Coordinates of C-alpha atoms in Angstrom, one line a residue:
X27 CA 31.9 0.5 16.3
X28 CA 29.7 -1.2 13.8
X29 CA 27.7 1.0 11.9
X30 CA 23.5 1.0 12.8
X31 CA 21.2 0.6 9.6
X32 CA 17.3 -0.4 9.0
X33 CA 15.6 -1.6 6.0
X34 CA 13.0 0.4 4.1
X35 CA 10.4 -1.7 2.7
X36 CA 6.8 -1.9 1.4
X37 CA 4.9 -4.8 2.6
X38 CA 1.1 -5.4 3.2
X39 CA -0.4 -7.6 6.1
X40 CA -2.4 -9.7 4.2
X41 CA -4.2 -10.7 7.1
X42 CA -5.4 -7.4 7.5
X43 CA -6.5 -6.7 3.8
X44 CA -8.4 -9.6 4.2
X45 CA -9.9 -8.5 7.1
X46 CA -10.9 -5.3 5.8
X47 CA -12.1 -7.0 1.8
X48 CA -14.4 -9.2 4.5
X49 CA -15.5 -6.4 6.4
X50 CA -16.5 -4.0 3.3
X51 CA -18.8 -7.6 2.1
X52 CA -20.4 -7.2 4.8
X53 CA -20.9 -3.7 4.5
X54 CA -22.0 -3.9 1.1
X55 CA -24.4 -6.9 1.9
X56 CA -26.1 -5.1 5.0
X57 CA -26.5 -1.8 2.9
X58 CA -29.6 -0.2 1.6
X59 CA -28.4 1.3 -1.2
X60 CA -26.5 -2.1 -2.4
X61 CA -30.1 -4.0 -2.6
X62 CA -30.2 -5.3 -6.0
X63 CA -27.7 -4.5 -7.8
X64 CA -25.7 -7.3 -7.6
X65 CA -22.9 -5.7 -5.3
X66 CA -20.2 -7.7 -4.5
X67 CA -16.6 -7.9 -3.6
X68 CA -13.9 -10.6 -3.5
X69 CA -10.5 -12.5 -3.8
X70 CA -9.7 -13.1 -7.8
X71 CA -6.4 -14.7 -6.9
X72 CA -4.0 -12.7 -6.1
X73 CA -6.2 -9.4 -6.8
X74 CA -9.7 -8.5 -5.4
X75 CA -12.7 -8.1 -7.8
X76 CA -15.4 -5.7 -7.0
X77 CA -19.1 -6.0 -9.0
X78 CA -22.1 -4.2 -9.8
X79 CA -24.9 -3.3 -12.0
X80 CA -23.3 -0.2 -12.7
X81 CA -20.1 1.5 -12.9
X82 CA -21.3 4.0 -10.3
X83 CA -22.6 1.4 -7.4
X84 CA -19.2 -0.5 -8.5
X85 CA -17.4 2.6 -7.9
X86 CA -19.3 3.0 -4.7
X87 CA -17.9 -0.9 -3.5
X88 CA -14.8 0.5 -4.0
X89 CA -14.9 3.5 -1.8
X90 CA -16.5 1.0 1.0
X91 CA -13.1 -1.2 0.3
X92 CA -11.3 1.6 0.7
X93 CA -12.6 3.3 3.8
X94 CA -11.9 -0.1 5.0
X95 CA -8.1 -0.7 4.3
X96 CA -7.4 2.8 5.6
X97 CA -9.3 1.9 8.9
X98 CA -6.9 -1.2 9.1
X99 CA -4.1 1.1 9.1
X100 CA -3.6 -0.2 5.4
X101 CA -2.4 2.5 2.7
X102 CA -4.1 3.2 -0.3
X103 CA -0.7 3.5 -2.3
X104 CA -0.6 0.0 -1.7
X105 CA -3.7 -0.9 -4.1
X106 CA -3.8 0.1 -7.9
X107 CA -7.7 0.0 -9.3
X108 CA -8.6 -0.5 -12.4
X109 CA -11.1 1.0 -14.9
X110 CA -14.8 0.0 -14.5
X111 CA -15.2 -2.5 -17.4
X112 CA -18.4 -4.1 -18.1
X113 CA -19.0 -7.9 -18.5
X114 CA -21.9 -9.4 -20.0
X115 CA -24.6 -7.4 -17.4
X116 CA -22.5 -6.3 -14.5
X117 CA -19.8 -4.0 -14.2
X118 CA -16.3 -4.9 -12.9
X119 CA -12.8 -3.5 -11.3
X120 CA -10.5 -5.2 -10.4
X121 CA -7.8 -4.5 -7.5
X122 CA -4.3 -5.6 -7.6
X123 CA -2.2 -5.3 -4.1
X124 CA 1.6 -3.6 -4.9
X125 CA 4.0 -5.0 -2.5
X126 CA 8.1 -4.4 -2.8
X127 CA 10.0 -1.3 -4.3
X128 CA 10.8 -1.3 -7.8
X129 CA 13.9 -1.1 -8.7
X130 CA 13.1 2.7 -9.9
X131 CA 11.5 4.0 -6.9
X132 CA 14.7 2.5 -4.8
X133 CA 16.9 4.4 -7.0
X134 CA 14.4 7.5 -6.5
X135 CA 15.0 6.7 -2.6
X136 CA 18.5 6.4 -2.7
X137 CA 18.8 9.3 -4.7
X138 CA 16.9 11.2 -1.9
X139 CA 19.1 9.9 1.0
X140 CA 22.1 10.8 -0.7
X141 CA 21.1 14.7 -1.8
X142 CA 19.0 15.5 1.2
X143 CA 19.8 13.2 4.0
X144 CA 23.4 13.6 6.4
X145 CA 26.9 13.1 5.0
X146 CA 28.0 9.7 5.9
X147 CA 24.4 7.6 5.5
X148 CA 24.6 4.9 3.0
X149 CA 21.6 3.0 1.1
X150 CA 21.8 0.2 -0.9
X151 CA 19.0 -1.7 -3.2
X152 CA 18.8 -4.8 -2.0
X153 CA 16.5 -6.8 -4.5
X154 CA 12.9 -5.1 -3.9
X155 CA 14.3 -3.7 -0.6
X156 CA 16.3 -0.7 0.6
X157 CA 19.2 -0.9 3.5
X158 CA 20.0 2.3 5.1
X159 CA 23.4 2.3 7.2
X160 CA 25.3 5.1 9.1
X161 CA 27.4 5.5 11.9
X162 CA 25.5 7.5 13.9
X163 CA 21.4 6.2 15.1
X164 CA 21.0 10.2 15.1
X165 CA 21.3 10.1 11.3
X166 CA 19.1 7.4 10.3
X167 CA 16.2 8.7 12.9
X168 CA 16.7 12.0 10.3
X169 CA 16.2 10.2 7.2
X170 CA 13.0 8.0 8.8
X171 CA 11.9 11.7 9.2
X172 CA 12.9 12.2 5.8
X173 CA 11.1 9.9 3.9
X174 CA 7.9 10.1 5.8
X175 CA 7.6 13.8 5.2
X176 CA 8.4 12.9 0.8
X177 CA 5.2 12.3 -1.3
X178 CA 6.2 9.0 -2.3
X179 CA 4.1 6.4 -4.7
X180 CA 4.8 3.6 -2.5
X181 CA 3.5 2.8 1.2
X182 CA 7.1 2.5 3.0
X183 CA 7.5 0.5 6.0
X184 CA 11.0 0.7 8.3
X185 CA 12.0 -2.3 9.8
X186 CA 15.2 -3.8 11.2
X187 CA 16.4 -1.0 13.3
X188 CA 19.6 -1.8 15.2

């Protein structure tokens, strides 16, 4: 019998975080307290960059972003803010998205798998991926178990099942 296995990953829907950046402009637009002071929030690329006159109402963009993600079913350990840092008369922070296991956190995983989880489970690092195989289905339900209950600092997703 071939063994069963899934992948652990960390991916974001970026469909969603979009969804949610567009969402919190709006939110920030429409809002009373956001009247003049140049609130805004945006795509920078890659990253999202959130504006204000202050580092406080800045501060305050980012909790509205936030609130937002985590409605979309989006973890915040998949987002790494930056200081406020002011520029010329508004204050800025800028968001980067984290997507894939590095390769430490994989060996963290592995490590975890192979000290807490059944005899017989194997995981390997598979680039910026993690590929969990056993014999039994029994066994890798456990270690899903596993690694949801750990305080990890990366949003995991589990996909490929079979």
């Amino acid at each position: 019998m071939a063994d069963s296995s899934f992948d652990v990953v960390s991916k974001l829907d970026r469909q969603e975080v979009d969804n949610a950046l567009n969402q919190a402009a709006k939110e920030v637009a429409n809002r009373f307290d956001f009247r003049n002071v140049d609130a805004g929030i945006k795509w920078s690329g890659e990253a999202i960059e959130i504006q204000a006159n202050t580092d406080e109402r800045a501060l305050a963009v980012l909790d509205v972003l936030k609130d937002k993600l985590v409605k979309r079913g989006i973890s915040l350990k998949a987002i790494e803010e930056g200081e406020p840092r002011v520029s010329g008369k508004v204050s800025k922070i800028g968001v980067t998205l984290k997507e894939g296991i590095s390769q430490e956190n994989a060996k963290k995983i592995s490590k975890i798998i192979r000290d807490e989880g059944p005899k017989g489970v194997k995981a390997q690092i598979q680039g910026e991926e993690l590929r969990v195989s056993s014999k039994k289905k029994d066994d890798l339900q456990e270690i899903i178990a596993l690694l949801k209950g750990k305080d990890l600092d990366v949003a995991l997703q589990f996909t490929n099942y079979r």
